[in-house]
Coordinates of C-alpha atoms and ligand atoms in Angstrom, one line a residue:
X1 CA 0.0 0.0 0.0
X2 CA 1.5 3.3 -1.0
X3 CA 0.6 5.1 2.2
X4 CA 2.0 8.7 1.0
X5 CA -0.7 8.9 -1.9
X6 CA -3.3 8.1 0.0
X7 CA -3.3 10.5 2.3
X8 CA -2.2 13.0 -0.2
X9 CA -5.5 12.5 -1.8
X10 CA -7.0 12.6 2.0
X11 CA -5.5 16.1 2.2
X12 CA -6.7 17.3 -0.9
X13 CA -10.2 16.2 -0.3
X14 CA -10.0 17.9 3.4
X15 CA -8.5 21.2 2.2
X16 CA -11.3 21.5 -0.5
X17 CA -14.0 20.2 1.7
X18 CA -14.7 23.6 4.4
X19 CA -18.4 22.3 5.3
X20 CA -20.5 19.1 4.6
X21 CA -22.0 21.1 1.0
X22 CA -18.4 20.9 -0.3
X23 CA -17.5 17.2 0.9
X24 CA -20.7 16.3 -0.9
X25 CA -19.7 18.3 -3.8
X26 CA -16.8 17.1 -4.0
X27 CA -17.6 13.5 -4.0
X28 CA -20.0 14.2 -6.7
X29 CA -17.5 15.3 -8.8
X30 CA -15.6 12.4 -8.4
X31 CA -18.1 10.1 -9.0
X32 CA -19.4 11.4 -12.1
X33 CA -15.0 11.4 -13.4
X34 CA -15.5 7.3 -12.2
X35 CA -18.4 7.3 -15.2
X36 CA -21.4 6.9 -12.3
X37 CA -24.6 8.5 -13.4
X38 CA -26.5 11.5 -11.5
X39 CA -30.0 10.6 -10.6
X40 CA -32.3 13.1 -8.4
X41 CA -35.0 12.3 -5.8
X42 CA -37.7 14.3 -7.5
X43 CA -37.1 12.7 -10.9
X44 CA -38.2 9.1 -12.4
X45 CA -35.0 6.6 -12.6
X46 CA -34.4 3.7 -15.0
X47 CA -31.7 2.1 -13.4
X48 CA -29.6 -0.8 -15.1
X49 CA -27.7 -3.8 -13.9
X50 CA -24.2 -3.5 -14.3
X51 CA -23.9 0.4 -13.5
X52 CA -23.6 2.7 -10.8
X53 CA -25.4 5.9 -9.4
X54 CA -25.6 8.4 -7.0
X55 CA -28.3 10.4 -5.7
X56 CA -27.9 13.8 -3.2
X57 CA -30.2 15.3 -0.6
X58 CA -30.3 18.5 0.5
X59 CA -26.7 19.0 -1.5
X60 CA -25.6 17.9 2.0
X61 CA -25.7 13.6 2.0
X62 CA -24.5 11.9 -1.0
X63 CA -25.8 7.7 -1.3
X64 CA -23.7 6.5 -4.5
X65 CA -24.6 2.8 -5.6
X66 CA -23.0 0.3 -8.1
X67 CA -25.7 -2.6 -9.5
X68 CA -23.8 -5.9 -10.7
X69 CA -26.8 -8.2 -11.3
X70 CA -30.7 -7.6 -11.3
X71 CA -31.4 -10.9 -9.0
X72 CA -28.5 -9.4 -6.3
X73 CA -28.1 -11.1 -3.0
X74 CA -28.4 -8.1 -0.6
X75 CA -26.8 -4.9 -0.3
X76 CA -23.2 -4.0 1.3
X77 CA -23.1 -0.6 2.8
X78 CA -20.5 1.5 4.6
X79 CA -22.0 4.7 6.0
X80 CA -20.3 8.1 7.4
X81 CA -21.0 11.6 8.1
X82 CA -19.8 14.8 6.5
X83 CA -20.6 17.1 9.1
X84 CA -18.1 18.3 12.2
X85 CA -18.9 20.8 15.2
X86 CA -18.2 24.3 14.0
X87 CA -19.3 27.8 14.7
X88 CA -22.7 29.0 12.1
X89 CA -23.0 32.7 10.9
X90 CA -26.1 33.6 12.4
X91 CA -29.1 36.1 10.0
X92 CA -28.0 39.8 11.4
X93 CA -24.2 38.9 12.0
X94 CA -22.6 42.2 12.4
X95 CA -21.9 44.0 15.4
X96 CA -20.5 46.5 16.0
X97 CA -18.0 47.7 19.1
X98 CA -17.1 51.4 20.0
X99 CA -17.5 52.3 15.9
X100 CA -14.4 50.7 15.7
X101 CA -14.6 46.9 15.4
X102 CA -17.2 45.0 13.3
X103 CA -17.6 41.2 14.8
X104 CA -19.9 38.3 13.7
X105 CA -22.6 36.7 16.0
X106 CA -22.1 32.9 15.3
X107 CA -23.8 30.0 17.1
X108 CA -22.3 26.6 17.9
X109 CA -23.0 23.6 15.7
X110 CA -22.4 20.2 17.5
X111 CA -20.4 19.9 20.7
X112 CA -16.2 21.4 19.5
X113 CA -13.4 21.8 21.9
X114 CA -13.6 25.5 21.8
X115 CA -9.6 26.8 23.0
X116 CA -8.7 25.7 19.5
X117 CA -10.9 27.8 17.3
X118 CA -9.1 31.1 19.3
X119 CA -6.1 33.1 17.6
X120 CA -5.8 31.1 13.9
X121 CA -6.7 32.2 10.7
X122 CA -10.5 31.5 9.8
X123 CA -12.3 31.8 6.8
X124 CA -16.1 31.1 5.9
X125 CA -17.8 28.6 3.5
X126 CA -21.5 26.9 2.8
X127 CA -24.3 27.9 1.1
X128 CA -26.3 30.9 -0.1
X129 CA -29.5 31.0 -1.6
X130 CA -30.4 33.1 -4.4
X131 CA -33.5 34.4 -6.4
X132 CA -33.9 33.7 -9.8
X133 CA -36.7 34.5 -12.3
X134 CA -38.3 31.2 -12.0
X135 CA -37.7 30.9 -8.1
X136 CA -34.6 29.9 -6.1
X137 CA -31.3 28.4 -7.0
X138 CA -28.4 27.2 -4.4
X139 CA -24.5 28.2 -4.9
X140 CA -21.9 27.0 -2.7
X141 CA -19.7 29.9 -1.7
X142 CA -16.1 29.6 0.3
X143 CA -14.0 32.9 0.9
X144 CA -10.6 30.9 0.2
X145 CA -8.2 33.5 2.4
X146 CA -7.6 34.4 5.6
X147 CA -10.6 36.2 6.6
X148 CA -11.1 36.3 10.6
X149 CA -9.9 35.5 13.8
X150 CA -11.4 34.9 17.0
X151 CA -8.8 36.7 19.4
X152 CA -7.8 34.9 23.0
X153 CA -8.2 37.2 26.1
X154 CA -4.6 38.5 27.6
X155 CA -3.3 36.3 30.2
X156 CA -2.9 39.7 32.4
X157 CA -6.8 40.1 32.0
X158 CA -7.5 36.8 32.5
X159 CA -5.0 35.3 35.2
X160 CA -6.9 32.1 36.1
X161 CA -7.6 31.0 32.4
X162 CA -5.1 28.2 32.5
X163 CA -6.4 26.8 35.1
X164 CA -9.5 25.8 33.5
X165 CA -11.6 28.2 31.5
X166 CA -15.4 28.0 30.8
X167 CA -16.4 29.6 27.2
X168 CA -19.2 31.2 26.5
X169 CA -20.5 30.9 23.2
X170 CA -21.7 34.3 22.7
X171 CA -19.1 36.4 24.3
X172 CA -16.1 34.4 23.7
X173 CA -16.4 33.0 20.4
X174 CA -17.1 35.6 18.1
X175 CA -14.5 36.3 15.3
X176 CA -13.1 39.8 14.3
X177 CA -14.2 40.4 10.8
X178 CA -12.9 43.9 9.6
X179 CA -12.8 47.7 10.8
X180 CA -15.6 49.7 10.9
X181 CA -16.2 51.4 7.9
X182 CA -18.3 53.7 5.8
X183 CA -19.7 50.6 4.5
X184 CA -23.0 49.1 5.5
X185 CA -23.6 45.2 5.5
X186 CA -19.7 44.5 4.4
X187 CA -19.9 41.1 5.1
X188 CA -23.0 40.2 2.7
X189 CA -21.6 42.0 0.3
X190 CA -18.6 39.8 0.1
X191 CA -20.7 37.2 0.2
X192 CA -22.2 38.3 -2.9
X193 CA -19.1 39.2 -4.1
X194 CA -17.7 35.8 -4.0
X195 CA -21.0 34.3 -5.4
X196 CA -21.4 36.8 -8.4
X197 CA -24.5 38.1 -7.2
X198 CA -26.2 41.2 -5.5
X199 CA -26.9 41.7 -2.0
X200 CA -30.0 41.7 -2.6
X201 CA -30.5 38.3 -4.7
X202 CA -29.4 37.0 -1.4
X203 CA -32.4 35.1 0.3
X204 CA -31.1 33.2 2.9
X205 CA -27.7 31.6 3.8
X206 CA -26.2 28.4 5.7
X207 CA -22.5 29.6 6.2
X208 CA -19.8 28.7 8.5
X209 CA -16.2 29.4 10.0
X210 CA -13.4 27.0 9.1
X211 CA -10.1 27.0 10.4
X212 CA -7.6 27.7 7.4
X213 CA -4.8 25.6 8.9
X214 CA -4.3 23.0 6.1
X215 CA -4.3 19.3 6.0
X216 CA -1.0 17.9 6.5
X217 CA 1.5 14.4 7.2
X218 CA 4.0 15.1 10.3
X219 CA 5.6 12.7 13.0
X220 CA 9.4 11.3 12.2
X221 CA 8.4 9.3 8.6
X222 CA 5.0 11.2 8.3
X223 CA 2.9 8.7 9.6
X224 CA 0.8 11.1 11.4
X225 CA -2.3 13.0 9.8
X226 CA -3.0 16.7 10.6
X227 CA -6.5 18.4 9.8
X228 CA -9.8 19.8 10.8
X229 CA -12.7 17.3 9.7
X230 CA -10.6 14.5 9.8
X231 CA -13.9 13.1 11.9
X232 CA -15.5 11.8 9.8
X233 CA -13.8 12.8 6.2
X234 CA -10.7 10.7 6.9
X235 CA -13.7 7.4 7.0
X236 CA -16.0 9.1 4.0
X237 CA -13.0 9.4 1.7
X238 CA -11.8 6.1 2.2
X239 CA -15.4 4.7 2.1
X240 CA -15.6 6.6 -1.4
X241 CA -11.9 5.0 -2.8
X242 CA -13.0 1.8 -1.2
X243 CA -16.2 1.6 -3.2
X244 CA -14.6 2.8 -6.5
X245 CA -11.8 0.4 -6.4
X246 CA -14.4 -2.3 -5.9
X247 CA -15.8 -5.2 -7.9
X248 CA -19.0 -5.7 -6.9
X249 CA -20.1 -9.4 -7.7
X250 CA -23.3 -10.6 -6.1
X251 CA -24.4 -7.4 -3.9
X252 CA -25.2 -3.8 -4.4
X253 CA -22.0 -1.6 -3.3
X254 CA -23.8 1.1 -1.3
X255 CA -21.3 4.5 -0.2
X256 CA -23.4 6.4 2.1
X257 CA -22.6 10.1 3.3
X258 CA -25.3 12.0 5.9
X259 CA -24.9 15.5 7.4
X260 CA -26.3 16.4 10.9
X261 CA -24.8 13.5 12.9
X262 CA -22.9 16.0 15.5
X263 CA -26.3 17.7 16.0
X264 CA -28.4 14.1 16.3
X265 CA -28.5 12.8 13.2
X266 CA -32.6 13.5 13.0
X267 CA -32.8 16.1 9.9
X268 CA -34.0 15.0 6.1
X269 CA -30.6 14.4 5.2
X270 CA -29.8 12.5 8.4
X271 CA -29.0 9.2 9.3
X272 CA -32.2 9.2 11.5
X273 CA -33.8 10.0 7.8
X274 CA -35.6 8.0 5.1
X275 CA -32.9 8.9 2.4
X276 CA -31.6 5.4 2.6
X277 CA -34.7 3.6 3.1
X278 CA -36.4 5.2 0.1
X279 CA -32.5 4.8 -2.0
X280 CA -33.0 1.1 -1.5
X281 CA -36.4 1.0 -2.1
X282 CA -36.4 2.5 -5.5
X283 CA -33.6 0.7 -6.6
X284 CA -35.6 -2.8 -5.6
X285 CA -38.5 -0.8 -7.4
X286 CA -36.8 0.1 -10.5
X287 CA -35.0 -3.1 -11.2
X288 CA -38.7 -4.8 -11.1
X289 CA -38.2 -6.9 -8.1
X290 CA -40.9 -7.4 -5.2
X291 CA -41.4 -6.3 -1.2
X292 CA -40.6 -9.8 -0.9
X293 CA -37.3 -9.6 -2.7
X294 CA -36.6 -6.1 -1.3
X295 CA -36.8 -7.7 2.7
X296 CA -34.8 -10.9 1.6
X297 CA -32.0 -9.0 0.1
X298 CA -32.0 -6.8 3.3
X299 CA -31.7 -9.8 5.3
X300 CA -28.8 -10.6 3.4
X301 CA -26.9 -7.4 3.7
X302 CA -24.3 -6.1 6.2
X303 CA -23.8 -2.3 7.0
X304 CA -20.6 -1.1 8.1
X305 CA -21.3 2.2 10.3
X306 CA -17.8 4.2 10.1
X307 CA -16.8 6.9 12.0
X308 CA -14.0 7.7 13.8
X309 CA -12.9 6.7 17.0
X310 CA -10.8 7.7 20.2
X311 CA -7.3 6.3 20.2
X312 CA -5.1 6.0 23.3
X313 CA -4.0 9.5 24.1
X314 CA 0.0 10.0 24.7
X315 CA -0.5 12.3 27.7
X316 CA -3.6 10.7 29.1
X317 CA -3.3 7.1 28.7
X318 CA -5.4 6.6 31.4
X319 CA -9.0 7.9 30.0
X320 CA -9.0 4.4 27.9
X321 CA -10.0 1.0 28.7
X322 CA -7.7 -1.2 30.6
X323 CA -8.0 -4.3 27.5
X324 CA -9.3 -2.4 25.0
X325 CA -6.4 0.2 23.5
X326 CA -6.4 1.5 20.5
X327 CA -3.9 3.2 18.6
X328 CA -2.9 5.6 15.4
X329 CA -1.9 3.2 12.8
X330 CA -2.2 -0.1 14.3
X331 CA -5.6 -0.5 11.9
X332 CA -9.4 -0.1 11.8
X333 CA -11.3 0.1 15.3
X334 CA -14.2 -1.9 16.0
X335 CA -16.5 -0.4 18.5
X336 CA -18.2 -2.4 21.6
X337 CA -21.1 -0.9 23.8
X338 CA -23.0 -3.2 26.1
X339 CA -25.7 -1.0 25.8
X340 CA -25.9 -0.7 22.2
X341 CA -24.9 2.5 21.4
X342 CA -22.4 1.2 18.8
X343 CA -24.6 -1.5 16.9
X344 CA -21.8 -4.0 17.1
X345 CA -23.1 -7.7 18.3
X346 CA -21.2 -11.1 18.0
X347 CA -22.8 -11.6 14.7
X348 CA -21.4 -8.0 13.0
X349 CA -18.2 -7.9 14.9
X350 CA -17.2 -11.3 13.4
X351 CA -18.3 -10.4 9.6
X352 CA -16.6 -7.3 10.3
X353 CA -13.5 -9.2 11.5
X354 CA -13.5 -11.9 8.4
X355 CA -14.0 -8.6 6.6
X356 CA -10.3 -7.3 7.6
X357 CA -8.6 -10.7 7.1
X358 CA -9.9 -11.1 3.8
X359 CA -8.4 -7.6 3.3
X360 CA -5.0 -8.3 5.3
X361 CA -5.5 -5.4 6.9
X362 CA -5.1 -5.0 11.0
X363 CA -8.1 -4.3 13.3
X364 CA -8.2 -3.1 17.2
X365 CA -11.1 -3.1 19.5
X366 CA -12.4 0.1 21.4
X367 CA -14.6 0.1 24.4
X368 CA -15.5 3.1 26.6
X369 CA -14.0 2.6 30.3
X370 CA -17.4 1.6 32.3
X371 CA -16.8 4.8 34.2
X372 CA -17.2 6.9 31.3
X373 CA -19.9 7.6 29.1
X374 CA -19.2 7.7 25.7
X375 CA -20.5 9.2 22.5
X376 CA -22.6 7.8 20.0
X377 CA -22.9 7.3 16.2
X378 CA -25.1 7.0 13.0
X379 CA -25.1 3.1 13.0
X380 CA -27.8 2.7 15.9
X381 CA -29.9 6.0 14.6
X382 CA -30.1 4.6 10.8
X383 CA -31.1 1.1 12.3
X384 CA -34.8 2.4 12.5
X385 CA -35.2 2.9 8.9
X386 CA -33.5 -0.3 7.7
X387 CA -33.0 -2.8 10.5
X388 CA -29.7 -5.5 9.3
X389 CA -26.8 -6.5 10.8
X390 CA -24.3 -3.6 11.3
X391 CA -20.9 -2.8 12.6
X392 CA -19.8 0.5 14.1
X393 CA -16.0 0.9 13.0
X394 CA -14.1 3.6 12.8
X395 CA -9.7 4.7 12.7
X396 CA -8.3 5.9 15.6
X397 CA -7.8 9.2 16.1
X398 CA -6.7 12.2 19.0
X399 CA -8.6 15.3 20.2
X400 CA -12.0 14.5 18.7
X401 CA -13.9 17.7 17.5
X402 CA -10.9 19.8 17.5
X403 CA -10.6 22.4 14.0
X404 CA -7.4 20.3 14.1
X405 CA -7.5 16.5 14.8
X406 CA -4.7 14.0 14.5
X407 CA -5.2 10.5 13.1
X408 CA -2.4 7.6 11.7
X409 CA -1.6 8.1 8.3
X410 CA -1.6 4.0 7.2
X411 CA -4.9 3.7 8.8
X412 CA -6.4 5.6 5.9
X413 CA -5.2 2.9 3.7
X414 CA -5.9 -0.2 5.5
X415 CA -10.0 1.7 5.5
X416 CA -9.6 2.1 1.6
X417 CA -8.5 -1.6 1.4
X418 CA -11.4 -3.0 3.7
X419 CA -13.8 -1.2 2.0
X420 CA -12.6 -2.5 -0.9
X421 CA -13.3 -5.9 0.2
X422 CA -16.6 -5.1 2.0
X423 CA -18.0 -3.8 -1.4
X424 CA -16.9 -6.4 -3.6
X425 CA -18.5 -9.1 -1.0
X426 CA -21.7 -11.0 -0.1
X427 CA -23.6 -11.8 3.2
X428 CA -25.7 -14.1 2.3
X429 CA -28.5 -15.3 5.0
X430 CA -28.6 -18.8 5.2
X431 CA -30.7 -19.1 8.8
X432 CA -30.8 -16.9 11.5
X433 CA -27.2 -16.2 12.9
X434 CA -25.3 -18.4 10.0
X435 CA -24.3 -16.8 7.1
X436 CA -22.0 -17.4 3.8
X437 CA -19.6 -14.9 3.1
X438 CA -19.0 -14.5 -0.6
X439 CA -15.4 -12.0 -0.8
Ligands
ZN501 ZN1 -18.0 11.4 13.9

């Protein structure tokens, strides 16, 4: 495995994905260069064996699917989330201080470390919405400079801060845009600016910070990962390389990417959502098979739920399970919870496990310490729209919803490669709890 262009790739991918709408846009892109065809919810699809699609949802969660046969066994899945916590431009966002300052109000999206967002160069990226003649029309927008910073208090003002400091969202977080000027609504209108538009063709917008600090490979031979977004991009990219490197035989290869899984995963393009349900439906649908075919195939399919996961921390090695250690490059992370808040069971940790060998690639095991609570993922939330056997994976990584994470630089690869595998495979039901895996 050529570890180096992997994660080069990775890096590209992070540096041009600021938000979920440019993850998603991104992966589009590459999936139509891999010859996949673009089909929409709100239009009729006439979907072929031996081809592959993707459909979008709210230009925020991509589900991109490759067909080998009409009479396929099941489907195999790997799902991950292109959201991370970040601070949102709120409607109204200037204020201004003494006439001299002009600051943004922003909100918090999802639960962030918040120290880190302080004193680096920020920028701002999503969404605007535009009038046309006919109605509305979406263009993604990303100010690609240095644009803001969200300044520290001085030590001398603040003597106790390093001695543990509680932030408040809307007095400590808000970034310094620009001076005050002449100028009235100077941020819209470089919004606009950037989006070719007037002020006032601007209905409504979904824009957030970023940190500019890009993407990059450190440690003594590089085999670290530097970036922000790296939870969950670093398990959506290699889902995405996995599935187009695959040869799907006797299952449908299914790459799915939701948004809103830091905020609870319950929005139309969630996890929580129907987007896969109706996906899977309407390919059962158009490839003329029954309700009867469509459950049977389910019961045949195996969903991998990946998203990333807490390795053993250098300075803290304590926070992790006594048996259970992960760590940066030592391979993908299967994920335990006795009460079910990571979906994996015997049954899913062992296909998962055959999964990884048939890939020669290495795997760890992560538990929370049963002191601690732990977070949770998309693979328990999606179960309620399609119920199969799923695993909650994810790779290893340090300071979780950070604007700068680190993760293992090989563990990107060994992800591609089981993925890989997972979407060129079968699970095919042969009795409750006994299956035939087809790699
Ligand atoms: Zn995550």
């Amino acid at each position: 495995m050529d570890f180096e262009k992997v994660n080069e790739e990775l890096i590209s991918f992070l540096n041009h994905s600021p938000n979920a709408f440019f993850a998603v846009d991104n992966m589009c892109k590459t999936l139509l260069d891999a010859g996949l065809t673009r089909v929409y919810e709100g239009m009729p699809w006439k979907l072929e064996a031996g081809k592959g699609y993707f459909v979008t949802r709210n230009d925020s969660a991509v589900i991109a699917f490759r067909i080998p046969k009409k009479d396929y066994t099941g489907f195999q899945m790997m799902a991950s989330h292109c959201d991370s916590p970040v601070f949102k431009i709120k409607s109204n966002a200037e204020i201004t201080i003494d006439n001299q300052y002009v600051k943004l109000n922003v909100e918090k999206y999802g639960g962030m470390l918040c120290a880190p967002w302080l004193d680096r160069p920020l920028s701002v990226a999503g969404r605007i919405i535009i009038r046309t003649q006919e109605g509305i029309e979406t263009r993604l927008v990303n100010v690609d400079r240095d644009l803001m910073i969200i300044p520290n208090l001085a030590i001398h003002m603040n003597r106790q801060v390093n001695d543990g400091y509680a932030f408040n969202a809307q007095v400590d977080m808000l970034p310094l845009f620009c001076e005050k000027g002449e100028e009235k609504d100077a941020f819209l209108k470089l919004i606009a600016h950037e989006a070719g538009c007037e002020v006032s063709d601007i209905l409504d917008t979904d824009l957030f910070l970023y940190n500019r600090m890009p993407a990059t490979m450190l440690g003594l031979n590089k085999e670290f990962i530097a970036s922000g977004r790296l939870d969950d991009l670093q398990c959506a990219f290699a889902s995405l390389q996995g599935f187009l490197q695959a040869d799907p035989k006797d299952s449908v290869a299914v790459h799915c990417v939701f948004d809103n899984e830091e905020v609870g995963s319950g929005t139309k393009q969630g996890a929580a959502s129907t987007f896969l349900k109706d996906t899977l439906h309407r390919i059962n649908r158009s490839l003329g098979r029954t309700e009867d075919d469509y459950l049977m195939s389910i019961a045949s399919s195996f969903l991998v739920s990946a998203d990333n996961a807490h390795a053993v921390h250098p300075n803290h090695p304590e926070k992790t399970d006594p048996t259970n250690r992960p760590y940066m490059n030592k391979g993908i992370v299967i994920k335990y919870s006795a009460n079910q808040k990571y979906t994996t069971d015997a049954v899913s940790g062992a296909i998962m496990r055959a999964v990884c060998e048939e890939a020669s690639v290495p795997y760890q095991t992560f538990t929370n310490r049963s002191d601690m609570l732990g977070g949770s993922t998309l693979g328990n939330i999606s179960q309620s729209q399609v119920a199969l056997n799923t695993v909650d994976i994810g790779l290893p990584q340090l300071a979780m919803h950070s604007p700068y994470e680190t993760a293992g630089s090989k563990d990107t690869a060994y992800l591609v490669e089981a993925a890989r595998v997972l979407f060129s495979s079968s699970v095919e039901g042969t009795g409750d709890g006994n299956y035939k895996l087809k790699f």
